[in-house]
Coordinates of C-alpha atoms in Angstrom, one line a residue:
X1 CA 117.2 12.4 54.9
X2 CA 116.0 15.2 52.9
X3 CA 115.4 17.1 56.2
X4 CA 119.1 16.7 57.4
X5 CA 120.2 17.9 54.6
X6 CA 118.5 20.7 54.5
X7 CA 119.6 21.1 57.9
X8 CA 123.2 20.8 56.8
X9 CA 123.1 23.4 54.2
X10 CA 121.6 25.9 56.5
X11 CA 124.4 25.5 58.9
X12 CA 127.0 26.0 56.3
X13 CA 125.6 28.8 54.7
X14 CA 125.6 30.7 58.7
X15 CA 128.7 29.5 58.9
X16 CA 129.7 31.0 56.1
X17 CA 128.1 34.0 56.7
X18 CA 129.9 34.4 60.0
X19 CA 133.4 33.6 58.9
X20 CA 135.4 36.3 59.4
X21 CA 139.3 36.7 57.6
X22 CA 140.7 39.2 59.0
X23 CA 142.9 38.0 62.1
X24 CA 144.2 40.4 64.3
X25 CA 147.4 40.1 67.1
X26 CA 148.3 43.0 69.4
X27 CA 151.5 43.3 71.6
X28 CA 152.7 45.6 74.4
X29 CA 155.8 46.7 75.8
X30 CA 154.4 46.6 79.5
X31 CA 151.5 44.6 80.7
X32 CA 151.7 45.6 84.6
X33 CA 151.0 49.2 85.1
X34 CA 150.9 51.8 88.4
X35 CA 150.1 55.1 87.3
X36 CA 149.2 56.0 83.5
X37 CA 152.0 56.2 81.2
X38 CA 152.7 55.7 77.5
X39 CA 153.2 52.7 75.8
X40 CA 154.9 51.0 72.3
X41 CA 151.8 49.1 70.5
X42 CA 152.4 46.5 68.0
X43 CA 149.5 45.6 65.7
X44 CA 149.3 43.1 62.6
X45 CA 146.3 42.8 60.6
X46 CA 146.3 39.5 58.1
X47 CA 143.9 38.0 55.8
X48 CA 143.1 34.4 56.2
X49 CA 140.3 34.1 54.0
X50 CA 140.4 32.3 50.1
X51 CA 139.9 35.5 48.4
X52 CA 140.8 39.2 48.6
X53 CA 139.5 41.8 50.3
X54 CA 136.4 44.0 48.8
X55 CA 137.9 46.7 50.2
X56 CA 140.4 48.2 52.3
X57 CA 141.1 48.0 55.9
X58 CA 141.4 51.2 58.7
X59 CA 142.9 51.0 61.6
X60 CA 141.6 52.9 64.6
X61 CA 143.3 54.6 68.3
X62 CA 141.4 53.9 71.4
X63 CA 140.2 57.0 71.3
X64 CA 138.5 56.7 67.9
X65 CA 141.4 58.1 65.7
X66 CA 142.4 56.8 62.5
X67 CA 146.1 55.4 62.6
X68 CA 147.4 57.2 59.7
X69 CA 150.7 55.4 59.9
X70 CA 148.8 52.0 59.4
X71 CA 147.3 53.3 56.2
X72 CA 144.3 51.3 54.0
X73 CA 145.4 48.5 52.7
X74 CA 143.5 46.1 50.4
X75 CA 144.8 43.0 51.8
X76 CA 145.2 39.7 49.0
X77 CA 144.9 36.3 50.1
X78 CA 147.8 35.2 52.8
X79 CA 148.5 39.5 53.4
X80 CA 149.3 40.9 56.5
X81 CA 149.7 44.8 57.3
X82 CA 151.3 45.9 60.5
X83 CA 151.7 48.8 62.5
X84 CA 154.4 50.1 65.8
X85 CA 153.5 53.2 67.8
X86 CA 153.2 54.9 71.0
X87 CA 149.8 55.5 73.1
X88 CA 149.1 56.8 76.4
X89 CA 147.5 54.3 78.9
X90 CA 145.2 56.3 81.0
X91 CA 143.7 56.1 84.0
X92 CA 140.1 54.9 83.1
X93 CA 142.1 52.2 81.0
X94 CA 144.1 50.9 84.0
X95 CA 140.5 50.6 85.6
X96 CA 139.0 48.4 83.3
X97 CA 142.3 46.4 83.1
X98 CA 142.3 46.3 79.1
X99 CA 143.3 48.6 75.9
X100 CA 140.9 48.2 73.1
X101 CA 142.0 49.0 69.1
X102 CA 139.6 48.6 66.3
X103 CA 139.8 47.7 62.6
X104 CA 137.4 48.8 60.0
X105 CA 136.8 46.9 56.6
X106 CA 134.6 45.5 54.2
X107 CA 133.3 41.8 53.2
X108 CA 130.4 40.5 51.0
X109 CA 127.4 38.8 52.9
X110 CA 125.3 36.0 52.3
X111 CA 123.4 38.1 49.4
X112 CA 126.5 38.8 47.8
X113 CA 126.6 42.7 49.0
X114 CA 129.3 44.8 50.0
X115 CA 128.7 45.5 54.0
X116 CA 130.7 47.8 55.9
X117 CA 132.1 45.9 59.5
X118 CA 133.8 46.6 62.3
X119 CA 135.7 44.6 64.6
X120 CA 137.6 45.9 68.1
X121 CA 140.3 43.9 70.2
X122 CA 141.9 44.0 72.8
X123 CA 145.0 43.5 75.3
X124 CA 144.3 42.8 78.8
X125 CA 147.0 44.8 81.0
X126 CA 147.7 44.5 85.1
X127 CA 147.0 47.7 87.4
X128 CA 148.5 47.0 90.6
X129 CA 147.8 51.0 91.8
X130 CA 150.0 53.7 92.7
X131 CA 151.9 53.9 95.9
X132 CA 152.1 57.6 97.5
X133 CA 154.8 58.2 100.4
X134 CA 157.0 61.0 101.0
X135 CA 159.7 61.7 103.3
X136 CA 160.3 65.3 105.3
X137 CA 163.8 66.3 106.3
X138 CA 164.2 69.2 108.2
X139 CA 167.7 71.5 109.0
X140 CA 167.5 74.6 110.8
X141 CA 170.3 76.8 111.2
X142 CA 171.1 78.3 113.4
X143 CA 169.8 76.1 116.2
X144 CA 171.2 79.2 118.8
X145 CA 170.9 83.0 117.6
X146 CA 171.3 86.1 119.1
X147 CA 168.8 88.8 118.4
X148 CA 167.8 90.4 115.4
X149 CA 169.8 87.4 113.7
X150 CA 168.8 85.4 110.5
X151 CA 167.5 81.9 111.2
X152 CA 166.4 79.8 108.1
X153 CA 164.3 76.5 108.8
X154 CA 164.6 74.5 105.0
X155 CA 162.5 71.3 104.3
X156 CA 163.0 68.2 101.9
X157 CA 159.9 66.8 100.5
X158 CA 161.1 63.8 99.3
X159 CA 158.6 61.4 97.8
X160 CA 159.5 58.0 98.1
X161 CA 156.3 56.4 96.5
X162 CA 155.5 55.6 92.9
X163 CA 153.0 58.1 92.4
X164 CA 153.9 61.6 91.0
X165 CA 152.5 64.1 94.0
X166 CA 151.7 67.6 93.4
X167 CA 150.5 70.5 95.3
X168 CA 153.0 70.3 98.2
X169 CA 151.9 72.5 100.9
X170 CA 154.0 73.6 104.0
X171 CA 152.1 74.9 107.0
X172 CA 155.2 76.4 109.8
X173 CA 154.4 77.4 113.0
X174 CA 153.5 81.3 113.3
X175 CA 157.1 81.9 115.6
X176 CA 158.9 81.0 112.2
X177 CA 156.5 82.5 109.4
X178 CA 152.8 83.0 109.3
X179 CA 152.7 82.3 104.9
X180 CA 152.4 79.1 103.8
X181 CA 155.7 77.2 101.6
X182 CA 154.2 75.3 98.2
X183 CA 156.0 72.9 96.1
X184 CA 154.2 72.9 93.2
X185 CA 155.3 68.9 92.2
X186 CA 157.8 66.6 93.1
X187 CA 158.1 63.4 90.6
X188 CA 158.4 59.5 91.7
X189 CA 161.8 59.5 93.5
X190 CA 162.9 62.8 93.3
X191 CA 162.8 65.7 95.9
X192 CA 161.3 69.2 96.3
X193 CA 162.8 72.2 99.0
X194 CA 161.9 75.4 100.7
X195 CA 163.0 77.5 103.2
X196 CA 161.3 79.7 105.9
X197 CA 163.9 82.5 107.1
X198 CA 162.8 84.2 110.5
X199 CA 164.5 86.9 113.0
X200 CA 165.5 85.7 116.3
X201 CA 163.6 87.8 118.8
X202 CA 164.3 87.9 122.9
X203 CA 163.0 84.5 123.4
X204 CA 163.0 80.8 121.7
X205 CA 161.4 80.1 118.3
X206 CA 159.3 76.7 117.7
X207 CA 159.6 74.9 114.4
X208 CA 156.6 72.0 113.8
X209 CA 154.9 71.7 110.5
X210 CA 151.8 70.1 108.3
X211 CA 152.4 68.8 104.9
X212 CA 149.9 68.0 102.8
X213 CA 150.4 66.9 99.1
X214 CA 147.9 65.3 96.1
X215 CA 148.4 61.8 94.6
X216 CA 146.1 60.8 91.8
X217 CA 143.6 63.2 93.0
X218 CA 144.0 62.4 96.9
X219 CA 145.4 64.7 99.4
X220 CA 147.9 63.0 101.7
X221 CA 149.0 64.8 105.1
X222 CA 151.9 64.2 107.2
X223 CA 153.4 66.1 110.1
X224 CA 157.0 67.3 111.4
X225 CA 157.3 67.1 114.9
X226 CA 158.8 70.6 116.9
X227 CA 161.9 71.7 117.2
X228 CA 163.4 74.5 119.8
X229 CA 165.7 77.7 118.0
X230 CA 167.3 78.7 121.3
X231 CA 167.5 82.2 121.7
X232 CA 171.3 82.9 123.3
X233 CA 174.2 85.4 122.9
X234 CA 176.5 83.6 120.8
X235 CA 179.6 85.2 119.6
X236 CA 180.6 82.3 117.3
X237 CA 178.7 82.4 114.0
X238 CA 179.4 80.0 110.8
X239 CA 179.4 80.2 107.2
X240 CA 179.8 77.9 104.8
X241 CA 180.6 78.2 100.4
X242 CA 182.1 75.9 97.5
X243 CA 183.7 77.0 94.9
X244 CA 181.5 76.0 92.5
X245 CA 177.4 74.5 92.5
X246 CA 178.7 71.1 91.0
X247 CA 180.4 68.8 88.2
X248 CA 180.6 65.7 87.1
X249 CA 181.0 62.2 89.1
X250 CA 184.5 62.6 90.0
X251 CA 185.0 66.3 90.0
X252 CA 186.1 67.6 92.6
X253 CA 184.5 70.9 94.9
X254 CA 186.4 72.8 97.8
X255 CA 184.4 73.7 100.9
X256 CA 184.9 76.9 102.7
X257 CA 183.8 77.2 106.2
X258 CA 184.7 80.6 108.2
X259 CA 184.3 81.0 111.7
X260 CA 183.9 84.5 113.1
X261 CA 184.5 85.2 116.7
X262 CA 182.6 88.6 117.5
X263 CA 183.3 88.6 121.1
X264 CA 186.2 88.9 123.8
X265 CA 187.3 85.9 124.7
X266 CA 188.6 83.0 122.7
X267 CA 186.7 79.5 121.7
X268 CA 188.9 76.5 121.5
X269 CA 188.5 72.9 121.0
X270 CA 186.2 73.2 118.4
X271 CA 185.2 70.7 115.9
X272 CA 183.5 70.7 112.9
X273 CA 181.0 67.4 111.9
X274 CA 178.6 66.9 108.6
X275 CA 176.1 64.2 108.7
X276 CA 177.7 62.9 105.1
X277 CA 181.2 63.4 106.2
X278 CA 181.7 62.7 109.5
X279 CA 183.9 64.7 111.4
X280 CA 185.6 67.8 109.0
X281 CA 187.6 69.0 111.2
X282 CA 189.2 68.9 115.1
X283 CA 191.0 71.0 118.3
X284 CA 190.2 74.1 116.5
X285 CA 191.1 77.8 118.0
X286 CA 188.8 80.8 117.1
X287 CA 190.8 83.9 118.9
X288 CA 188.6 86.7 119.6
X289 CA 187.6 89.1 117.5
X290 CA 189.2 86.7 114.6
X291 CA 188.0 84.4 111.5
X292 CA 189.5 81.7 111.2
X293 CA 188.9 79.3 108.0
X294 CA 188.5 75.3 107.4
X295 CA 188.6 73.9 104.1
X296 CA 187.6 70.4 102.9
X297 CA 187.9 69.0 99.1
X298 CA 185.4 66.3 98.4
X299 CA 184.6 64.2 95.4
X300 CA 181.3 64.3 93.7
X301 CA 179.3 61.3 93.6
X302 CA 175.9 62.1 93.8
X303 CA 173.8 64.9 94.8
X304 CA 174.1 65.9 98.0
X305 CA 173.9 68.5 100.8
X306 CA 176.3 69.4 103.3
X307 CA 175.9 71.1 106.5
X308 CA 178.7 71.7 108.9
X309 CA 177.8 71.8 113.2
X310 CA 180.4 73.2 114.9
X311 CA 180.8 72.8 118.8
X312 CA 183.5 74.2 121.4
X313 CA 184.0 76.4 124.6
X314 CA 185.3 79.3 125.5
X315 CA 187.8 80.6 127.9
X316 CA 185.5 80.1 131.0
X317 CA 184.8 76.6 130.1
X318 CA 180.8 77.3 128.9
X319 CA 180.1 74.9 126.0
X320 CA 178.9 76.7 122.4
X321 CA 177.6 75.3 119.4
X322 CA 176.4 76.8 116.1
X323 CA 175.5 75.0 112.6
X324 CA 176.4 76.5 109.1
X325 CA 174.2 77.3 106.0
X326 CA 173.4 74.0 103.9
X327 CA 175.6 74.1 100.9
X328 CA 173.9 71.7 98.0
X329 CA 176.8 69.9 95.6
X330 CA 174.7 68.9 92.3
X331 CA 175.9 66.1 90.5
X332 CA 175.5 66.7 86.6
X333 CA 174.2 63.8 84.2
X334 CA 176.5 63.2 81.6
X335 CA 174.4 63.2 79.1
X336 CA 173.9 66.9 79.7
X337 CA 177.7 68.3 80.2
X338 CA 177.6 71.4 77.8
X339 CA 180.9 70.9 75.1
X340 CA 180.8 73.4 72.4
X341 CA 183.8 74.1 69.6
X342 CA 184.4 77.6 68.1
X343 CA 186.2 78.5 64.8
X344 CA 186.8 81.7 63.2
X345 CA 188.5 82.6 59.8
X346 CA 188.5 86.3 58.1
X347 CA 188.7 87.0 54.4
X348 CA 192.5 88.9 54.7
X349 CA 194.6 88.7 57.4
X350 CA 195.8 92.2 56.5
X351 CA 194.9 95.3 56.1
X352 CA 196.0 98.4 54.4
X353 CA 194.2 101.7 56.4
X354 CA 193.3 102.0 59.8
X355 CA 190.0 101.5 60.6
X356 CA 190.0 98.6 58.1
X357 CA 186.9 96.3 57.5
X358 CA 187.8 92.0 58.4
X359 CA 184.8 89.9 57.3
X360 CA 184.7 87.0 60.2
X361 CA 182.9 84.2 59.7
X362 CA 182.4 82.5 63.4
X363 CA 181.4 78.6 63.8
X364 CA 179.9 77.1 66.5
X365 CA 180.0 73.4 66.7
X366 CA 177.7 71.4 69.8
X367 CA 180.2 68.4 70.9
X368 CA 177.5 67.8 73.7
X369 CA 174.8 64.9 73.6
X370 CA 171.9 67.3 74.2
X371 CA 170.5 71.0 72.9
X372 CA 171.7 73.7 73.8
X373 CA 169.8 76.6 73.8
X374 CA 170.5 80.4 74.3
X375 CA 175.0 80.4 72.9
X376 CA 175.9 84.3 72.9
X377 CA 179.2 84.1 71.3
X378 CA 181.2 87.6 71.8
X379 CA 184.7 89.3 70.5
X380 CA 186.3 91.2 73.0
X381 CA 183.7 91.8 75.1
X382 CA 181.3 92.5 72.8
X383 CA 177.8 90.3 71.7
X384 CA 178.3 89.1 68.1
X385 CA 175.9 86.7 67.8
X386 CA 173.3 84.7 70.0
X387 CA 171.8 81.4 68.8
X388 CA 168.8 80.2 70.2
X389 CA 169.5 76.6 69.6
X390 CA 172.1 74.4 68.8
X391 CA 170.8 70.5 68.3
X392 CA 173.2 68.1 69.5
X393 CA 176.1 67.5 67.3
X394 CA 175.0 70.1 64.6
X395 CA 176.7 73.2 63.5
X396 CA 176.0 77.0 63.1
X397 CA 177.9 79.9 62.1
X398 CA 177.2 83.4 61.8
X399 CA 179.1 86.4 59.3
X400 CA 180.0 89.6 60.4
X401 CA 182.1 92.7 59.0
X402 CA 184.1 94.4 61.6
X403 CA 186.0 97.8 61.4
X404 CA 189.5 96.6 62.8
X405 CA 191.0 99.6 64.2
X406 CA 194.3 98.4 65.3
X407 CA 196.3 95.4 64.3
X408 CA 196.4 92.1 66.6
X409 CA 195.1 89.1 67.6
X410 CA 191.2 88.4 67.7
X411 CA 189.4 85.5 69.5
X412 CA 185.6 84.6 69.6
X413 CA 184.0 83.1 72.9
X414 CA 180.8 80.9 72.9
X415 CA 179.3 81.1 76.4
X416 CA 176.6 79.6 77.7
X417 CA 174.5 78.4 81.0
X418 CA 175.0 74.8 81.9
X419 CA 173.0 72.8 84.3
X420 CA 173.7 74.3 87.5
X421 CA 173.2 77.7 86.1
X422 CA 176.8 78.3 85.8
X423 CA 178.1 80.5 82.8
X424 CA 180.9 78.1 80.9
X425 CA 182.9 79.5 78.1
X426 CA 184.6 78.6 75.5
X427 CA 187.5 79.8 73.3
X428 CA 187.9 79.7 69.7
X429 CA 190.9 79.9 67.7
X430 CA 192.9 83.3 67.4
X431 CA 193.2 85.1 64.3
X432 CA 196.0 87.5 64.0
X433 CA 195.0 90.7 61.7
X434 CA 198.0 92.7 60.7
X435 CA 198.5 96.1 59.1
X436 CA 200.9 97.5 56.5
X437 CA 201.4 100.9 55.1
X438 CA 200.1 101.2 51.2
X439 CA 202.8 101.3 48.7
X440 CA 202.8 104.0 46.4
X441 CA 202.0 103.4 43.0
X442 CA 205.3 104.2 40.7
X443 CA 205.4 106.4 37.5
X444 CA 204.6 104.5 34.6
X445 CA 206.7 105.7 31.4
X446 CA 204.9 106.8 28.6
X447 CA 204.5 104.5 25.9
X448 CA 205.6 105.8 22.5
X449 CA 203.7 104.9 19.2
X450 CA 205.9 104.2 16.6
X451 CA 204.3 105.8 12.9
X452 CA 203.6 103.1 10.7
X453 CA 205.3 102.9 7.7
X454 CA 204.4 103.9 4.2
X455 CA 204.5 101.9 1.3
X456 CA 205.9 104.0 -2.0
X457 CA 204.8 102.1 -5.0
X458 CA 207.6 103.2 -7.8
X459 CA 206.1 104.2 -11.0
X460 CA 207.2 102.1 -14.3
X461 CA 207.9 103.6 -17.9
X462 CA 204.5 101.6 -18.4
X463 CA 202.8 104.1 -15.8
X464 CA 204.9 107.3 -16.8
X465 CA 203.5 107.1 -20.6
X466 CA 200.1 106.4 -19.6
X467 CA 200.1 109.2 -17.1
X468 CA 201.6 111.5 -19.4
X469 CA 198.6 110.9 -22.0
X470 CA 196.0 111.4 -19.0
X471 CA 197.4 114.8 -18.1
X472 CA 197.7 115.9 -21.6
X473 CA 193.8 115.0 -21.8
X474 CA 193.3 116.7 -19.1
X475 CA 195.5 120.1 -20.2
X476 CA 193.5 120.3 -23.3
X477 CA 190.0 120.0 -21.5
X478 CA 190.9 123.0 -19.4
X479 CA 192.5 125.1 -22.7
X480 CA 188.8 124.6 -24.6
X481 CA 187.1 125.0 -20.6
X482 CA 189.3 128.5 -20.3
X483 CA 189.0 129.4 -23.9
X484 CA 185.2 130.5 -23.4
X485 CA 185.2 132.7 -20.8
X486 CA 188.5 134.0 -22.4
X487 CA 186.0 134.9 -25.9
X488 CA 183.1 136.5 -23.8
X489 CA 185.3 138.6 -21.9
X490 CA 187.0 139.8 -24.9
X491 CA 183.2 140.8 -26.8
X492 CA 182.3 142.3 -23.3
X493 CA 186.0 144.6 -23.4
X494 CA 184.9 145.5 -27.3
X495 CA 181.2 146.5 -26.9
X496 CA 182.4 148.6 -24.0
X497 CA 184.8 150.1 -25.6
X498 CA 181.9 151.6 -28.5
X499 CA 180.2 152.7 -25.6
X500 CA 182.4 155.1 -24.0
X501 CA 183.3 156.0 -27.3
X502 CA 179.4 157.3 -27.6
X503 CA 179.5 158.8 -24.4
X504 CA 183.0 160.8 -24.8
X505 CA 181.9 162.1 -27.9
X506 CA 178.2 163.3 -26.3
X507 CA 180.2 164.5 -23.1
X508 CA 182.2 167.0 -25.8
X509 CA 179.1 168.6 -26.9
X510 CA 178.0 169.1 -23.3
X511 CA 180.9 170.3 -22.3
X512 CA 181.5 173.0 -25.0
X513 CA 177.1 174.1 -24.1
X514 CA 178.8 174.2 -21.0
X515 CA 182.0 176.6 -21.4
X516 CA 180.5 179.4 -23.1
X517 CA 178.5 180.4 -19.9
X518 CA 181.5 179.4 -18.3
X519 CA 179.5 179.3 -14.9
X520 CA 176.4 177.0 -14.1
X521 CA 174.4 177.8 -11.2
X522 CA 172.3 175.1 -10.1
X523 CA 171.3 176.4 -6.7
X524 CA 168.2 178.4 -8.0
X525 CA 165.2 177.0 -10.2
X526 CA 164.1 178.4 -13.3
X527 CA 160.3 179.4 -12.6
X528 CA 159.2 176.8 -15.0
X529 CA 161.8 173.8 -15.4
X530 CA 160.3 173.4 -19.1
X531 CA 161.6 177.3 -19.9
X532 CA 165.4 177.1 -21.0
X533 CA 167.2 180.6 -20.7
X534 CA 168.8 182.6 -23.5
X535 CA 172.8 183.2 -24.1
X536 CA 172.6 186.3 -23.2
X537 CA 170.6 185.7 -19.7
X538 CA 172.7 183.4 -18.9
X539 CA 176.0 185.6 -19.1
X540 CA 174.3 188.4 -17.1
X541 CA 173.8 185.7 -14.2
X542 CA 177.2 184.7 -14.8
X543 CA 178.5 187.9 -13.9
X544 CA 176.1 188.6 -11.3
X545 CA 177.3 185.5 -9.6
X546 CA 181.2 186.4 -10.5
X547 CA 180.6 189.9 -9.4

């Protein structure tokens, strides 16, 4: 008993030890696979253990990169995490018939330690393998030339398998060209064309060709069988045109065929077949020397090329035949019809002086379901703008100033290449811009200030006394101010007065000195100036001097 249940305890502890909570599911868009291709991936990560998780869980690509998206969750008991995205199925997968994901976390073991494990899964998927076929058309035209004239040989590489080919290679026989045509890839169901063009010489050209392709790494070769380009002198020669490359399901395109008659006698009972149309037209008369031209309207449906044969006789009865240019009549998706809206507005709608500056402001809105890329929008001719992108249903616009140099209307156009090539426009609004003389700025009259007026306070008897008193105060300061000076001058007139009175009477005694010698000579100089002479000298000089 003892040794059972021992036994017992062992087995639950592995079993414990080997329990693992994190269950993983894993869904596909598409199980059943012929080629590589990429994927949607659904992924849900849940914990079905009695406890949380230690740590958190990673989630990992095929390839060994971490699924950001998923994140790293710590998952609680009865959590789930889950995760969409795309991947890429490749080639090696489809091989080994599963795609493999793998999860990253962390769980104790039996010794209680934190352990690092990994766990992948997968999703078993169905390659049933790639089917490559093509299919070769060939059209030369025209089947009867005269010499020196243009024949062109074209070939459709259509591939009609399940595989993508690439590599197309055309091999032509060396009458038509001695190069080699390449396709460079032509996708499941779709179709790839080129054209040889070769000079008639003086005798029959040979058309047979080898076409050899690569599917998933495998070349592929398939053969045209030969055809004869009669050399002959035929005066009837075809052309064919539309009027435009394509349109929508339900548009409708106008075929041009013109028939030239080069030589001297008439061709009649023509008729005109396409392999798509049937017969075009019947009992028709090319006069010589004349063109004479055949129109048919058709109605787009699909893709498709046209090529009119034309067969008749002339005068004498000899049959002739010719066969036009292919014309090719694309069918545009809907999705990518081009539809664009243009607005314009300006900041004054007049101007005053010729040239006059208009800011426009020019809006181009993309009505289409799809980009478009590469919108010049111009104003009379002129580039304005060019946006290199315009997402679908988003807007863009664009400022500029122009110097208007005449008055009139104005009108933005947004063109751009559609799917065929084709340059659409389209029109905005028109803005009219008009022009008026300046009027002159009148004489302003001056504006006259009147002068304030002044306030005269009128003086009471109050006032008058007290302004008496303050002038007689002032009066008497200025008598005893003037009185001073009045004093000084007077003692300054007295004690001059003494003094001339001194000098008068000194002047007298000078002056009678001076009249006895009547005459004083001051010309000569004593011989001393400290000698003084006598009376009587002094009267002999006298009258020496009178004398």
């Amino acid at each position: 008993m003892l040794c059972v249940a021992a036994l017992l305890v062992a087995l639950s502890a592995t079993a414990m030890a080997d329990f693992d909570p994190l269950k993983v599911s894993m869904s596909l868009s598409s199980n059943t696979f012929t080629e590589p291709k990429t994927i949607t991936v659904s992924i849900k990560v849940s914990n079905t253990g009695e406890s949380d998780m230690p740590g958190p869980v990673t989630l990992y690509y095929p390839n060994g990169k971490q699924v950001e998206e998923f994140g790293s969750p710590t998952l609680s008991v009865g959590a789930s995490q889950s995760w969409t995205g795309t991947w890429r199925v490749t080639q090696k997968q489809l091989e080994n018939g599963k795609i493999t994901f793998k999860i990253e976390y962390t769980l104790y073991n039996e010794n209680d330690e934190l352990v690092r494990k990994q766990k992948s899964f997968s999703k078993a998927i169905n390659y049933e393998g790639g089917v490559a076929s093509v299919e070769v058309n060939r059209t030369i035209s025209p089947t009867t030339a005269n010499k020196g004239q243009k024949v062109s040989v074209t070939y459709d590489v259509v591939n009609t398998g399940t595989l993508d080919i690439s590599d197309v290679t055309i091999t032509e026989d060396k009458s038509i060209s001695s190069k080699k045509g390449t396709i460079a890839s032509i996708k499941a169901g779709e179709k790839g064309s080129y054209t040889f063009t070769a000079t008639m010489g003086s005798k029959d050209l040979t058309s047979k060709a080898t076409i050899t392709y690569n599917a998933e790494g495998k070349k592929n070769t398939v053969t045209k069988e030969a055809a004869t380009v009669k050399y002959g002198e035929v005066k009837l020669s075809a052309s064919l045109d539309a009027d435009k490359k394509g349109g929508m399901s339900g548009d409708t395109v106008t075929l041009t065929l013109k028939l030239k008659n080069s030589g001297k006698t008439d061709y009649e009972n023509i008729s005109v077949t396409d392999p798509v149309l049937g017969q075009v037209a019947a009992n028709v008369t090319v006069p010589a020397g004349e063109t004479v031209t055949v129109e048919k309207e058709i109605s787009i449906s699909d893709t498709t090329d046209y090529q009119f044969t034309v067969a008749g006789q002339d005068t004498d009865g000899a049959d002739v035949s010719t066969t036009s240019p292919r014309v090719t009549v694309t069918a545009i998706d809907p999705k990518q019809v081009v539809s664009l809206a243009v607005d314009t507005s300006v900041d004054r709608e007049v101007v005053y002086q010729l040239p006059g500056t208009v800011r426009f402001r020019t809006s181009v809105t993309n009505l289409s379901t799809s980009d478009v890329s590469d919108v010049n929008v111009y104003a009379t001719g002129v580039l304005m703008y060019t946006f290199s992108k315009i997402p679908a249903g988003q807007t863009k616009e664009f400022t500029r100033d122009v110097d208007v140099t005449m008055a009139g209307q104005y009108q933005f156009v947004a063109r751009v290449k559609n799917q065929l090539g084709e340059t659409q426009s389209f029109d905005g609004n028109i803005v009219r811009i008009a022009y008026t003389a300046p009027t002159p700025v009148p004489t302003e009259a001056p504006i006259v200030t009147p002068v304030a007026p002044v306030y005269l306070e009128m003086p009471t008897e109050a006032d008058l006394s007290r302004d008496y008193s303050t002038l007689q105060r002032y009066l008497r300061y200025a008598s005893i101010a003037l009185a001073v000076p009045a004093v000084l001058g007077l003692g300054l007139v007295l004690i001059g007065g003494v003094r001339r009175a001194r000098h008068a009477a000194e002047s007298a005694k000078a002056v009678d000195h001076l009249e006895r010698g009547n005459v004083r000579d001051y010309t000569e100089k004593s011989a001393s100036p400290n000698v003084i002479a006598s009376g009587e000298e002094a009267a002999e000089e006298a009258e020496t001097a009178d004398v």
